[in-house]
Amino acid sequence: FFFRPKQRALATACAAPMAAPAATSANAPKETVYVNNLSEKVNQEEMKKSLYAVFAPFGPIIDIVHFKSNKMRGQAFVVFRDVPAASSAVRQMQGFPFYDKPMKLDYAKAKSDATAKLDGSYLAKVREERTAKRRAEREERKAGAKKEKAAAPKAPREEAADAEM
């Protein structure tokens, strides 16, 4: 059969997974699965639809988070309703060729906002405080970097040009 490139990739993504290597996770099992090594050439909406199509057979999916920022490119989070669904997805999809790249899966380090909202432990105020703290730290690092750059010794040419004035 002849497919267009997007259809071919989705057909490849939906095929039965190959034998997966033994998965050892550094994180405890959670409802949220961290997916890495994703293709960066696929647009965000297409990636979310494809991830949903690939992970839906393992159980109900609450949310899929995929960003295109430089820091998060090639990564996504798939949030399942329960831990057994996430565990079977991690075991069976480890190394699965998805858009011609083998996926790397692990459990997320922290509980996702979607899961916290479901079980009632979500605190918007705590999240806002954490975000504000991270933003302040980032600004502090930028200010420190600018200060170091300004305090750096000038090159010999710049010193000579300053002396002539």
Tab-separated table of C-alpha atoms in Angstrom:
chain	number	residue	atom	x	y	z
A	1	PHE	CA	0.000	0.000	0.000
A	2	PHE	CA	1.079	3.554	-0.644
A	3	PHE	CA	0.711	6.033	2.194
A	4	ARG	CA	1.454	9.695	2.488
A	5	PRO	CA	4.379	10.363	4.891
A	6	LYS	CA	2.148	11.209	7.884
A	7	GLN	CA	-0.065	8.165	7.289
A	8	ARG	CA	2.976	5.930	6.919
A	9	ALA	CA	4.412	7.176	10.219
A	10	LEU	CA	1.090	6.653	11.986
A	11	ALA	CA	0.752	3.181	10.460
A	12	THR	CA	4.281	2.410	11.674
A	13	ALA	CA	3.433	3.828	15.088
A	14	CYS	CA	0.273	1.728	15.388
A	15	ALA	CA	1.926	-1.559	14.388
A	16	ALA	CA	2.493	-4.216	17.035
A	17	PRO	CA	5.489	-3.400	19.234
A	18	MET	CA	8.705	-5.353	18.848
A	19	ALA	CA	10.273	-7.246	21.703
A	20	ALA	CA	11.140	-4.589	24.245
A	21	PRO	CA	14.394	-4.544	26.164
A	22	ALA	CA	14.149	-5.102	29.891
A	23	ALA	CA	12.911	-1.853	31.413
A	24	THR	CA	14.535	-0.687	34.588
A	25	SER	CA	13.065	2.472	36.005
A	26	ALA	CA	14.787	4.841	38.377
A	27	ASN	CA	11.399	6.254	39.404
A	28	ALA	CA	8.570	4.592	41.311
A	29	PRO	CA	5.528	3.574	39.237
A	30	LYS	CA	3.065	6.426	38.716
A	31	GLU	CA	0.077	7.126	36.494
A	32	THR	CA	2.219	9.492	34.432
A	33	VAL	CA	4.616	8.115	31.829
A	34	TYR	CA	7.557	10.210	30.620
A	35	VAL	CA	8.226	9.633	26.915
A	36	ASN	CA	11.569	10.672	25.437
A	37	ASN	CA	13.338	10.459	22.067
A	38	LEU	CA	10.324	11.642	20.058
A	39	SER	CA	10.636	13.041	16.565
A	40	GLU	CA	11.030	16.812	16.528
A	41	LYS	CA	9.832	17.096	12.925
A	42	VAL	CA	6.180	16.316	13.713
A	43	ASN	CA	3.900	19.196	14.685
A	44	GLN	CA	2.411	19.322	18.174
A	45	GLU	CA	-1.201	18.392	17.369
A	46	GLU	CA	-0.164	15.490	15.134
A	47	MET	CA	2.185	14.213	17.861
A	48	LYS	CA	-0.554	14.343	20.514
A	49	LYS	CA	-2.990	12.452	18.260
A	50	SER	CA	-0.361	9.836	17.426
A	51	LEU	CA	0.632	9.368	21.081
A	52	TYR	CA	-3.023	8.951	21.987
A	53	ALA	CA	-3.485	6.350	19.239
A	54	VAL	CA	-0.428	4.389	20.391
A	55	PHE	CA	-1.093	4.490	24.168
A	56	ALA	CA	-4.927	4.237	24.221
A	57	PRO	CA	-4.949	0.395	24.096
A	58	PHE	CA	-3.253	0.263	27.517
A	59	GLY	CA	-6.001	2.115	29.368
A	60	PRO	CA	-7.895	5.383	29.697
A	61	ILE	CA	-5.726	8.427	29.060
A	62	ILE	CA	-6.449	11.565	31.069
A	63	ASP	CA	-3.981	13.947	29.446
A	64	ILE	CA	-1.062	14.163	27.038
A	65	VAL	CA	1.422	16.992	27.539
A	66	HIS	CA	3.784	17.735	24.664
A	67	PHE	CA	5.743	20.962	24.255
A	68	LYS	CA	7.819	22.238	21.351
A	69	SER	CA	10.115	24.478	23.422
A	70	ASN	CA	13.873	23.933	23.186
A	71	LYS	CA	14.027	22.587	26.733
A	72	MET	CA	11.202	20.063	26.219
A	73	ARG	CA	11.550	19.143	22.550
A	74	GLY	CA	11.352	15.451	21.795
A	75	GLN	CA	9.609	14.754	25.125
A	76	ALA	CA	6.047	14.217	26.317
A	77	PHE	CA	4.036	13.056	29.314
A	78	VAL	CA	1.142	10.614	28.968
A	79	VAL	CA	-1.171	10.563	31.995
A	80	PHE	CA	-3.160	7.363	32.533
A	81	ARG	CA	-6.068	6.923	34.924
A	82	ASP	CA	-4.335	4.161	36.895
A	83	VAL	CA	-0.863	2.780	37.613
A	84	PRO	CA	-1.325	-0.718	36.064
A	85	ALA	CA	-2.144	0.836	32.679
A	86	ALA	CA	0.952	3.031	32.868
A	87	SER	CA	3.099	0.074	33.953
A	88	SER	CA	1.997	-2.103	31.048
A	89	ALA	CA	2.602	0.793	28.637
A	90	VAL	CA	6.139	1.302	29.962
A	91	ARG	CA	6.926	-2.417	29.760
A	92	GLN	CA	5.477	-3.029	26.303
A	93	MET	CA	6.340	0.216	24.509
A	94	GLN	CA	9.964	0.595	25.632
A	95	GLY	CA	12.057	0.975	22.468
A	96	PHE	CA	8.998	0.981	20.175
A	97	PRO	CA	9.843	2.641	16.826
A	98	PHE	CA	7.663	5.765	16.698
A	99	TYR	CA	8.176	8.054	13.698
A	100	ASP	CA	11.387	6.131	12.952
A	101	LYS	CA	12.888	6.704	16.432
A	102	PRO	CA	12.813	4.225	19.337
A	103	MET	CA	10.786	5.637	22.237
A	104	LYS	CA	12.340	5.736	25.696
A	105	LEU	CA	9.825	5.490	28.516
A	106	ASP	CA	10.000	5.957	32.267
A	107	TYR	CA	7.660	6.964	35.060
A	108	ALA	CA	7.454	10.678	35.785
A	109	LYS	CA	9.396	11.967	38.786
A	110	ALA	CA	6.450	13.879	40.252
A	111	LYS	CA	2.669	13.535	40.277
A	112	SER	CA	1.040	15.272	37.309
A	113	ASP	CA	-1.424	18.117	37.765
A	114	ALA	CA	-4.145	16.088	36.016
A	115	THR	CA	-3.739	13.212	38.501
A	116	ALA	CA	-3.634	15.609	41.457
A	117	LYS	CA	-6.867	17.247	40.282
A	118	LEU	CA	-8.551	13.845	40.074
A	119	ASP	CA	-7.597	12.760	43.590
A	120	GLY	CA	-8.218	16.207	45.105
A	121	SER	CA	-4.628	16.956	46.135
A	122	TYR	CA	-4.070	19.691	43.529
A	123	LEU	CA	-3.243	23.059	45.055
A	124	ALA	CA	-3.122	25.885	42.528
A	125	LYS	CA	-1.590	28.244	45.096
A	126	VAL	CA	1.353	25.879	45.716
A	127	ARG	CA	1.951	25.586	41.982
A	128	GLU	CA	1.887	29.366	41.557
A	129	GLU	CA	4.371	29.779	44.416
A	130	ARG	CA	6.667	27.143	42.913
A	131	THR	CA	6.462	28.849	39.504
A	132	ALA	CA	7.214	32.263	41.017
A	133	LYS	CA	10.188	30.832	42.925
A	134	ARG	CA	11.620	29.224	39.775
A	135	ARG	CA	11.111	32.445	37.813
A	136	ALA	CA	12.943	34.455	40.511
A	137	GLU	CA	15.822	31.948	40.532
A	138	ARG	CA	16.065	32.132	36.744
A	139	GLU	CA	16.153	35.949	36.820
A	140	GLU	CA	18.798	35.823	39.552
A	141	ARG	CA	20.979	33.531	37.435
A	142	LYS	CA	20.595	35.845	34.424
A	143	ALA	CA	21.516	38.883	36.507
A	144	GLY	CA	24.561	37.040	37.909
A	145	ALA	CA	25.685	36.068	34.410
A	146	LYS	CA	25.385	39.670	33.198
A	147	LYS	CA	27.314	40.900	36.253
A	148	GLU	CA	30.117	38.386	35.604
A	149	LYS	CA	30.264	39.396	31.956
A	150	ALA	CA	30.541	43.085	32.886
A	151	ALA	CA	33.246	42.355	35.486
A	152	ALA	CA	35.306	40.252	33.075
A	153	PRO	CA	38.664	41.816	32.105
A	154	LYS	CA	38.634	43.690	28.816
A	155	ALA	CA	40.602	42.476	25.843
A	156	PRO	CA	43.921	44.331	25.173
A	157	ARG	CA	42.472	46.194	22.166
A	158	GLU	CA	39.576	47.546	24.219
A	159	GLU	CA	41.956	48.772	26.944
A	160	ALA	CA	44.111	50.553	24.356
A	161	ALA	CA	41.047	52.184	22.801
A	162	ASP	CA	39.902	53.358	26.252
A	163	ALA	CA	43.355	54.817	27.020
A	164	GLU	CA	43.446	56.823	23.757
A	165	MET	CA	40.183	58.562	24.577
